[in-house]
Short mmCIF file of C-alpha atoms and ligand atoms in Angstrom, two decimals:
data_model
loop_
_atom_site.label_atom_id
_atom_site.label_comp_id
_atom_site.label_asym_id
_atom_site.label_seq_id
_atom_site.Cartn_x
_atom_site.Cartn_y
_atom_site.Cartn_z
CA MET B 967 18.51 26.79 19.15
CA SER B 968 20.24 26.53 15.83
CA VAL B 969 18.30 24.96 12.97
CA LYS B 970 20.32 24.30 9.86
CA GLU B 971 18.74 25.51 6.62
CA SER B 972 17.99 22.99 3.88
CA PRO B 973 20.59 20.41 4.85
CA ALA B 974 21.70 18.28 1.90
CA ALA B 975 19.81 15.03 1.28
CA THR B 976 22.95 13.16 2.30
CA SER B 977 23.02 14.67 5.83
CA THR B 978 23.53 12.11 8.56
CA PHE B 979 21.70 12.10 11.88
CA ALA B 980 24.86 13.52 13.49
CA ASP B 981 25.05 16.30 10.87
CA LEU B 982 21.44 17.21 11.55
CA PHE B 983 21.21 16.88 15.32
CA GLY B 984 24.78 16.87 16.59
CA ARG B 985 24.70 13.40 18.17
CA ASP B 986 24.16 9.77 17.24
CA PRO B 987 20.68 8.18 17.08
CA ALA B 988 19.60 5.92 19.97
CA VAL B 989 17.29 3.73 17.87
CA ARG B 990 17.06 2.48 14.29
CA ALA B 991 14.01 0.85 12.73
CA ASP B 992 12.65 0.17 9.26
CA ALA B 993 9.60 -1.11 7.40
CA PRO B 994 8.90 -2.11 3.78
CA GLY B 995 6.58 -0.86 1.08
CA ARG B 996 4.11 -3.34 -0.38
CA VAL B 997 2.55 -4.57 -3.57
CA ASN B 998 -0.84 -6.23 -3.69
CA LEU B 999 -0.79 -9.47 -5.66
CA ILE B 1000 -4.58 -9.79 -5.87
CA GLY B 1001 -7.66 -8.58 -3.98
CA GLU B 1002 -8.08 -5.02 -5.28
CA HIS B 1003 -10.78 -2.62 -4.09
CA THR B 1004 -12.03 -5.28 -1.68
CA ASP B 1005 -10.74 -3.92 1.61
CA TYR B 1006 -13.40 -1.27 2.17
CA SER B 1007 -16.01 -3.96 1.59
CA GLY B 1008 -14.44 -6.05 4.37
CA GLY B 1009 -12.96 -8.51 1.87
CA PHE B 1010 -9.75 -10.41 1.21
CA VAL B 1011 -6.37 -9.13 0.01
CA LEU B 1012 -3.03 -10.81 -0.73
CA PRO B 1013 -0.16 -8.30 -0.51
CA LEU B 1014 3.58 -8.90 -0.28
CA ALA B 1015 6.25 -6.65 1.10
CA ILE B 1016 8.77 -5.33 -1.43
CA PRO B 1017 12.54 -5.19 -0.83
CA GLN B 1018 12.49 -1.37 -0.68
CA ARG B 1019 12.20 0.04 2.85
CA THR B 1020 11.85 3.23 4.85
CA ARG B 1021 14.56 3.64 7.48
CA ILE B 1022 14.20 5.66 10.67
CA GLU B 1023 16.85 6.94 13.06
CA LEU B 1024 15.57 8.41 16.29
CA GLY B 1025 16.99 10.01 19.41
CA PRO B 1026 14.74 10.80 22.41
CA ARG B 1027 14.82 14.34 23.81
CA ILE B 1028 14.00 15.91 27.12
CA GLY B 1029 10.73 17.85 26.80
CA PRO B 1030 7.94 17.75 24.19
CA LEU B 1031 9.78 19.07 21.12
CA VAL B 1032 9.89 16.87 18.00
CA ARG B 1033 12.41 17.70 15.27
CA ALA B 1034 12.03 15.74 12.04
CA TRP B 1035 13.86 15.57 8.74
CA SER B 1036 13.41 13.47 5.61
CA ALA B 1037 15.89 12.82 2.81
CA ASN B 1038 13.01 12.18 0.39
CA VAL B 1039 11.37 15.58 0.13
CA GLU B 1040 12.19 18.54 -2.07
CA SER B 1041 14.64 20.86 -0.27
CA PRO B 1042 14.86 18.90 2.97
CA GLU B 1043 14.76 20.95 6.14
CA ILE B 1044 14.27 20.21 9.82
CA LEU B 1045 10.60 20.70 10.79
CA GLU B 1046 9.42 21.01 14.38
CA TYR B 1047 6.30 20.66 16.50
CA ARG B 1048 5.43 19.93 20.12
CA LEU B 1049 3.77 16.77 21.40
CA GLY B 1050 0.22 17.64 22.42
CA ASP B 1051 0.19 20.48 19.92
CA GLU B 1052 -0.15 18.48 16.69
CA LYS B 1053 -1.82 20.49 13.90
CA PRO B 1054 -2.11 19.46 10.24
CA VAL B 1055 0.28 21.41 7.99
CA HIS B 1056 -0.75 19.52 4.81
CA GLY B 1057 2.72 18.14 4.19
CA TRP B 1058 4.78 15.09 5.04
CA LEU B 1059 5.13 16.15 8.70
CA ASP B 1060 1.43 15.27 9.11
CA TYR B 1061 2.33 11.57 8.94
CA VAL B 1062 4.70 12.05 11.92
CA GLN B 1063 2.27 14.28 13.82
CA GLY B 1064 -0.59 11.89 13.10
CA ILE B 1065 1.34 9.01 14.66
CA THR B 1066 2.22 10.83 17.89
CA ASP B 1067 -1.32 12.22 18.12
CA VAL B 1068 -2.87 8.75 17.77
CA LEU B 1069 -0.42 7.19 20.27
CA ARG B 1070 -1.20 9.84 22.87
CA GLN B 1071 -4.95 9.41 22.32
CA ASP B 1072 -4.49 5.68 22.89
CA GLY B 1073 -2.82 6.41 26.25
CA TYR B 1074 0.84 5.84 25.40
CA THR B 1075 3.41 8.10 27.05
CA LEU B 1076 5.95 9.68 24.74
CA ARG B 1077 8.72 12.24 24.98
CA GLY B 1078 10.04 14.51 22.30
CA PHE B 1079 12.56 13.16 19.80
CA ASP B 1080 14.84 13.92 16.89
CA LEU B 1081 14.00 11.98 13.75
CA ARG B 1082 15.75 11.22 10.47
CA ILE B 1083 13.79 9.51 7.68
CA GLU B 1084 15.21 7.95 4.54
CA SER B 1085 13.47 5.66 2.08
CA ASP B 1086 14.00 3.82 -1.16
CA VAL B 1087 10.27 3.12 -1.54
CA PRO B 1088 9.15 5.37 -4.43
CA VAL B 1089 7.10 8.12 -2.74
CA GLY B 1090 3.56 8.41 -4.11
CA GLY B 1091 4.15 5.52 -6.51
CA GLY B 1092 1.44 3.19 -5.29
CA LEU B 1093 3.86 1.01 -3.33
CA SER B 1094 2.74 2.50 -0.04
CA SER B 1095 5.56 4.71 1.09
CA SER B 1096 3.01 6.20 3.49
CA ALA B 1097 2.49 2.92 5.38
CA ALA B 1098 6.25 2.24 5.32
CA LEU B 1099 6.77 5.61 7.00
CA GLU B 1100 4.03 5.05 9.58
CA VAL B 1101 5.11 1.51 10.48
CA SER B 1102 8.85 2.27 10.61
CA LEU B 1103 8.22 5.30 12.83
CA LEU B 1104 5.93 3.31 15.13
CA ARG B 1105 8.58 0.59 15.41
CA ALA B 1106 11.21 3.19 16.32
CA LEU B 1107 8.92 4.78 18.92
CA ARG B 1108 8.04 1.36 20.36
CA GLU B 1109 11.71 0.67 20.91
CA ALA B 1110 12.72 4.14 22.09
CA PHE B 1111 9.92 4.54 24.65
CA GLY B 1112 9.22 0.88 25.51
CA LEU B 1113 5.66 1.02 24.17
CA GLU B 1114 3.58 -2.13 24.55
CA ILE B 1115 2.13 -2.23 21.07
CA ASP B 1116 2.05 -5.35 18.90
CA ASP B 1117 2.39 -5.53 15.11
CA VAL B 1118 -1.36 -5.55 14.43
CA LYS B 1119 -1.87 -2.55 16.74
CA ILE B 1120 0.96 -0.79 14.93
CA ALA B 1121 -0.91 -1.31 11.64
CA LEU B 1122 -4.13 0.02 13.17
CA ALA B 1123 -2.38 3.07 14.65
CA GLY B 1124 -0.81 3.83 11.25
CA GLN B 1125 -4.17 3.59 9.51
CA LYS B 1126 -5.85 5.77 12.15
CA ALA B 1127 -3.16 8.44 11.75
CA GLU B 1128 -3.63 8.41 7.98
CA ASN B 1129 -7.45 8.41 8.19
CA ASP B 1130 -7.97 10.92 10.99
CA PHE B 1131 -4.95 13.21 10.88
CA VAL B 1132 -3.71 13.15 7.28
CA GLY B 1133 -7.30 12.79 6.03
CA ALA B 1134 -6.83 9.90 3.58
CA PRO B 1135 -9.68 7.34 3.78
CA VAL B 1136 -7.43 4.29 3.26
CA GLY B 1137 -8.23 0.69 4.22
CA ILE B 1138 -6.04 -1.43 6.50
CA MET B 1139 -4.17 -3.42 3.82
CA ASP B 1140 -1.10 -1.20 3.42
CA GLN B 1141 -0.25 -0.96 7.09
CA MET B 1142 -0.90 -4.67 7.75
CA ALA B 1143 1.35 -5.60 4.81
CA SER B 1144 4.13 -3.26 5.92
CA SER B 1145 3.89 -4.44 9.53
CA LEU B 1146 3.43 -8.18 8.96
CA ALA B 1147 4.51 -9.27 5.48
CA ASP B 1148 7.90 -9.91 3.96
CA ASP B 1149 9.02 -10.09 0.35
CA LYS B 1150 8.97 -13.88 0.13
CA THR B 1151 5.63 -14.40 1.84
CA ALA B 1152 2.23 -13.10 0.80
CA LEU B 1153 -0.13 -12.03 3.55
CA PHE B 1154 -3.59 -13.55 3.06
CA LEU B 1155 -5.60 -11.04 5.05
CA ASP B 1156 -9.26 -10.89 6.00
CA THR B 1157 -9.65 -7.12 6.24
CA ARG B 1158 -12.73 -7.38 8.45
CA SER B 1159 -11.47 -9.69 11.19
CA LEU B 1160 -7.78 -8.88 10.60
CA GLN B 1161 -7.06 -12.61 10.73
CA PHE B 1162 -4.17 -13.42 8.48
CA GLU B 1163 -2.14 -16.31 7.17
CA ARG B 1164 1.34 -16.20 5.68
CA ILE B 1165 1.55 -17.88 2.27
CA PRO B 1166 5.08 -18.44 0.94
CA LEU B 1167 5.76 -17.43 -2.65
CA PRO B 1168 6.89 -20.54 -4.59
CA ALA B 1169 10.64 -20.51 -5.28
CA GLU B 1170 9.90 -20.65 -9.02
CA ALA B 1171 8.04 -17.31 -8.92
CA GLU B 1172 9.16 -13.71 -9.05
CA ILE B 1173 7.08 -10.55 -8.71
CA VAL B 1174 7.56 -7.64 -11.11
CA VAL B 1175 6.04 -4.18 -10.77
CA ILE B 1176 6.00 -1.80 -13.74
CA ASP B 1177 5.00 1.83 -13.27
CA SER B 1178 3.05 3.34 -16.20
CA GLY B 1179 4.30 6.84 -15.42
CA VAL B 1180 0.68 8.03 -15.46
CA THR B 1181 -0.96 9.55 -12.38
CA HIS B 1182 -4.47 10.91 -12.35
CA SER B 1183 -5.35 13.82 -10.15
CA HIS B 1184 -9.02 12.83 -9.82
CA SER B 1185 -8.23 9.37 -8.46
CA ALA B 1186 -9.12 10.36 -4.87
CA GLY B 1187 -12.58 11.50 -5.99
CA GLU B 1188 -13.15 8.30 -8.01
CA TYR B 1189 -12.02 6.22 -5.03
CA ARG B 1190 -14.66 7.89 -2.89
CA VAL B 1191 -17.35 7.25 -5.52
CA ARG B 1192 -16.41 3.54 -5.72
CA ARG B 1193 -16.60 3.26 -1.93
CA GLN B 1194 -20.04 4.83 -1.91
CA GLU B 1195 -21.21 2.57 -4.76
CA CYS B 1196 -20.11 -0.53 -2.84
CA GLU B 1197 -21.84 0.67 0.32
CA ARG B 1198 -25.04 1.40 -1.60
CA ALA B 1199 -24.94 -1.98 -3.36
CA ALA B 1200 -24.55 -3.76 0.00
CA GLU B 1201 -27.47 -1.79 1.43
CA LEU B 1202 -29.74 -2.63 -1.52
CA LEU B 1203 -28.78 -6.31 -1.24
CA GLY B 1204 -29.48 -6.29 2.50
CA VAL B 1205 -25.99 -7.16 3.75
CA ARG B 1206 -23.58 -5.27 5.99
CA GLN B 1207 -20.78 -5.32 3.43
CA LEU B 1208 -20.33 -6.92 -0.01
CA ARG B 1209 -17.93 -9.31 1.63
CA ASP B 1210 -20.97 -11.09 3.06
CA LEU B 1211 -21.90 -12.30 -0.44
CA GLY B 1212 -20.32 -15.10 -2.47
CA PRO B 1213 -20.47 -16.50 -6.01
CA GLN B 1214 -23.77 -18.22 -5.06
CA ASP B 1215 -25.33 -14.75 -4.79
CA LEU B 1216 -24.35 -13.45 -8.22
CA TRP B 1217 -27.84 -14.21 -9.58
CA ARG B 1218 -29.19 -11.39 -7.40
CA LEU B 1219 -27.11 -8.66 -9.02
CA PRO B 1220 -29.40 -7.89 -12.00
CA SER B 1221 -31.83 -6.37 -9.45
CA LEU B 1222 -29.31 -3.57 -8.82
CA PRO B 1223 -29.26 -0.38 -10.89
CA GLU B 1224 -26.33 0.02 -13.29
CA PRO B 1225 -23.39 0.40 -12.45
CA LEU B 1226 -23.88 -0.99 -8.92
CA ASP B 1227 -24.45 -4.48 -10.35
CA ARG B 1228 -21.01 -4.44 -11.97
CA ARG B 1229 -19.31 -2.91 -8.93
CA ALA B 1230 -20.75 -5.65 -6.71
CA ARG B 1231 -19.82 -8.34 -9.24
CA HIS B 1232 -16.20 -7.18 -9.12
CA VAL B 1233 -16.00 -7.33 -5.32
CA ILE B 1234 -17.72 -10.72 -5.08
CA THR B 1235 -15.66 -12.36 -7.84
CA GLU B 1236 -12.42 -10.72 -6.65
CA ASN B 1237 -12.86 -12.13 -3.15
CA ALA B 1238 -13.31 -15.57 -4.71
CA ARG B 1239 -10.19 -15.02 -6.84
CA VAL B 1240 -8.11 -14.21 -3.74
CA ARG B 1241 -9.08 -17.56 -2.21
CA SER B 1242 -8.26 -19.34 -5.48
CA ALA B 1243 -4.91 -17.52 -5.66
CA VAL B 1244 -4.05 -18.76 -2.16
CA ALA B 1245 -4.84 -22.31 -3.29
CA ALA B 1246 -2.73 -21.83 -6.44
CA LEU B 1247 0.23 -20.57 -4.38
CA ARG B 1248 -0.06 -23.54 -2.03
CA GLU B 1249 -0.10 -25.92 -4.99
CA ARG B 1250 2.71 -23.96 -6.68
CA ASP B 1251 0.44 -23.72 -9.71
CA LEU B 1252 1.78 -20.53 -11.29
CA PRO B 1253 -0.17 -20.80 -14.58
CA ARG B 1254 -3.39 -20.87 -12.51
CA LEU B 1255 -2.22 -17.92 -10.41
CA GLY B 1256 -1.43 -16.03 -13.62
CA LYS B 1257 -4.92 -16.65 -15.05
CA LEU B 1258 -6.42 -15.26 -11.84
CA LEU B 1259 -4.35 -12.08 -12.21
CA TYR B 1260 -5.58 -11.58 -15.79
CA ALA B 1261 -9.17 -12.23 -14.67
CA SER B 1262 -8.74 -9.68 -11.87
CA HIS B 1263 -7.55 -7.13 -14.40
CA GLU B 1264 -10.56 -7.75 -16.68
CA SER B 1265 -12.88 -7.30 -13.72
CA LEU B 1266 -11.17 -4.09 -12.58
CA ARG B 1267 -11.29 -2.75 -16.14
CA ASN B 1268 -14.82 -3.71 -17.16
CA ASP B 1269 -16.80 -4.01 -13.94
CA PHE B 1270 -15.03 -1.67 -11.53
CA GLU B 1271 -13.79 0.74 -14.24
CA VAL B 1272 -10.58 1.84 -12.54
CA SER B 1273 -8.12 1.08 -15.34
CA ILE B 1274 -6.84 3.38 -18.10
CA PRO B 1275 -5.61 2.59 -21.65
CA GLU B 1276 -1.92 2.90 -20.69
CA ILE B 1277 -2.30 0.29 -17.94
CA ASP B 1278 -4.31 -1.97 -20.27
CA ASP B 1279 -1.44 -1.72 -22.77
CA LEU B 1280 1.09 -2.80 -20.11
CA VAL B 1281 -1.03 -5.82 -19.20
CA GLU B 1282 -1.43 -6.69 -22.90
CA LEU B 1283 2.35 -6.44 -23.44
CA ALA B 1284 2.92 -8.60 -20.36
CA SER B 1285 0.57 -11.25 -21.79
CA GLU B 1286 2.85 -11.51 -24.83
CA GLU B 1287 5.88 -12.39 -22.67
CA PRO B 1288 6.39 -16.19 -22.44
CA ASP B 1289 7.99 -15.98 -18.98
CA ILE B 1290 5.13 -14.00 -17.45
CA TYR B 1291 2.26 -16.05 -16.00
CA GLY B 1292 -0.14 -13.20 -15.41
CA ALA B 1293 -0.47 -9.46 -14.79
CA ARG B 1294 -2.98 -6.88 -13.65
CA ILE B 1295 -3.41 -3.30 -12.52
CA THR B 1296 -2.41 -2.86 -8.88
CA GLY B 1297 -3.28 -0.10 -6.43
CA GLY B 1298 -6.18 2.32 -6.47
CA GLY B 1299 -6.25 2.74 -10.25
CA PHE B 1300 -6.54 5.59 -12.79
CA GLY B 1301 -2.81 5.24 -13.40
CA GLY B 1302 -0.05 3.73 -11.32
CA SER B 1303 1.45 0.31 -11.87
CA ILE B 1304 0.87 -3.25 -12.97
CA VAL B 1305 1.97 -6.27 -10.97
CA ALA B 1306 3.07 -9.41 -12.79
CA VAL B 1307 4.14 -12.90 -11.77
CA ALA B 1308 7.14 -14.14 -13.75
CA ARG B 1309 9.31 -17.22 -13.83
CA ARG B 1310 12.14 -16.67 -11.35
CA GLY B 1311 15.19 -15.03 -12.83
CA THR B 1312 13.34 -13.64 -15.84
CA GLY B 1313 11.35 -10.76 -14.32
CA ARG B 1314 13.81 -7.91 -14.77
CA LYS B 1315 14.46 -8.67 -18.48
CA ALA B 1316 10.79 -9.26 -19.27
CA GLY B 1317 9.88 -6.04 -17.44
CA GLU B 1318 12.44 -4.08 -19.41
CA ARG B 1319 11.18 -5.48 -22.73
CA ILE B 1320 7.64 -4.48 -21.78
CA ALA B 1321 8.80 -0.99 -20.76
CA ALA B 1322 10.73 -0.60 -24.04
CA ARG B 1323 7.72 -1.55 -26.20
CA TYR B 1324 5.40 0.65 -24.10
CA GLY B 1325 7.70 3.61 -24.65
CA GLU B 1326 8.27 3.05 -28.39
CA SER B 1327 6.34 6.15 -29.47
CA GLY B 1328 8.55 8.28 -27.22
CA LYS B 1329 5.46 9.84 -25.62
CA ARG B 1330 5.37 7.72 -22.48
CA LYS B 1331 7.87 6.02 -20.22
CA ALA B 1332 7.40 2.99 -17.98
CA THR B 1333 9.75 2.05 -15.15
CA VAL B 1334 10.45 -1.41 -13.79
CA LEU B 1335 10.16 -0.82 -10.06
CA VAL B 1336 10.42 -4.16 -8.35
CA PRO B 1337 11.61 -7.51 -9.32
CA THR B 1338 11.78 -9.29 -5.98
CA ALA B 1339 14.59 -11.79 -6.26
P1 LIG I 1785 2.13 5.95 -1.52
O1 LIG I 1785 1.80 5.49 -0.15
O2 LIG I 1785 1.49 5.13 -2.59
O3 LIG I 1785 3.60 6.11 -1.77
P2 LIG I 1785 0.68 8.25 -0.59
O4 LIG I 1785 0.13 9.44 -1.29
O5 LIG I 1785 -0.24 7.41 0.19
O6 LIG I 1785 1.47 7.41 -1.70
O7 LIG I 1785 1.81 8.72 0.41
C1 LIG I 1785 2.85 9.57 -0.03
C2 LIG I 1785 3.07 10.66 1.01
O8 LIG I 1785 3.60 10.08 2.21
C3 LIG I 1785 4.12 11.66 0.58
O9 LIG I 1785 3.53 12.71 -0.18
C4 LIG I 1785 4.67 12.15 1.91
O10 LIG I 1785 3.83 13.14 2.47
C5 LIG I 1785 4.60 10.91 2.78
N1 LIG I 1785 5.87 10.17 2.76
C6 LIG I 1785 6.07 8.89 2.37
N2 LIG I 1785 7.36 8.52 2.48
C7 LIG I 1785 8.02 9.60 2.94
C8 LIG I 1785 9.40 9.88 3.26
N3 LIG I 1785 10.34 8.96 3.11
N4 LIG I 1785 9.69 11.12 3.71
C9 LIG I 1785 8.74 12.05 3.86
N5 LIG I 1785 7.45 11.86 3.57
C10 LIG I 1785 7.06 10.65 3.11
MG1 LIG I 1786 -0.16 5.43 0.71
#
């Protein structure tokens, strides 16, 4: 068999595999409007899809061989493995192997396939390129092999692949958003029951995401610590998860050792803010929604301690923009992006002004990633 070496990032499916694809599928990245660090406590989240998507082209093969290629990796090359012989290689192929491994474990019958991946979701930028890859691949496999798997099961299979095969202890928000949300509708999701409701974004609103350009290598370790702190706080308060507590329980928190009291306060108040944000969206009350975003940021900075000075600066600059209703850190924290709600039609310009002022010293550079419009 001939395998081409490092085909150019512009290679088509036909260039790579010598035939046309049988199936095409895609799935979006996501941004979380509010409800941060609540999912592993069984709480509420409110993500939207973003316009950027991961696109899959797939052609079934005879036999168990899988050949996969992505345009979004350094020096793209065709990688191979056999179904039933999935082994982590600690690279992007693990996302593909994880999906076929999970599907086979769940009793689905697959055959080998050729796969081309291309995405305009920034990879590793906190907009969930990983879920976009998992969900788009699962959609392509569903179509190619006639799998009976619904959109919620697709989200669960993506999460399981990422948890068990890739080894990233992520919650279910990213995959549910990629599988079920769109860029004009927020997904109000109960991460424990997986019940969800679609909440349209008011026509007067626009979402802006600004990347701080800062990534922190210890964020995975901090994430684990926050998870453990939330579990411990729930245990000490005698509930299964912090999600089982509401604002009426806040008086109990001083009994917890520091910093568990503040961690619990963030989760409890954030869950309440998600509900209020849903009400604000329904009433098209964007100033109220904006205040909730600022309050979420304060809570993530002071109580959950996952912000950094650069992100705080971006939120501060956003608060000085008259067309921005509210802003906060989004994603796991310790770097990454802010999400802001702006008056429709103004988001791109406001975002660029914020990025320009943030970068004035020349030492740091912000990027406006997403105005949905
Ligand atoms: P995020 O989901 O925020 O973008 P993650 O670290 O969760 O960041 O996932 C990024 C990883 O997912 C990449 O390092 C890569 O292994 C894989 N990945 C995502 N999109 C692609 C793609 N288009 N092609 C190849 N690998 C991808
Ligand atoms: Mg991810």
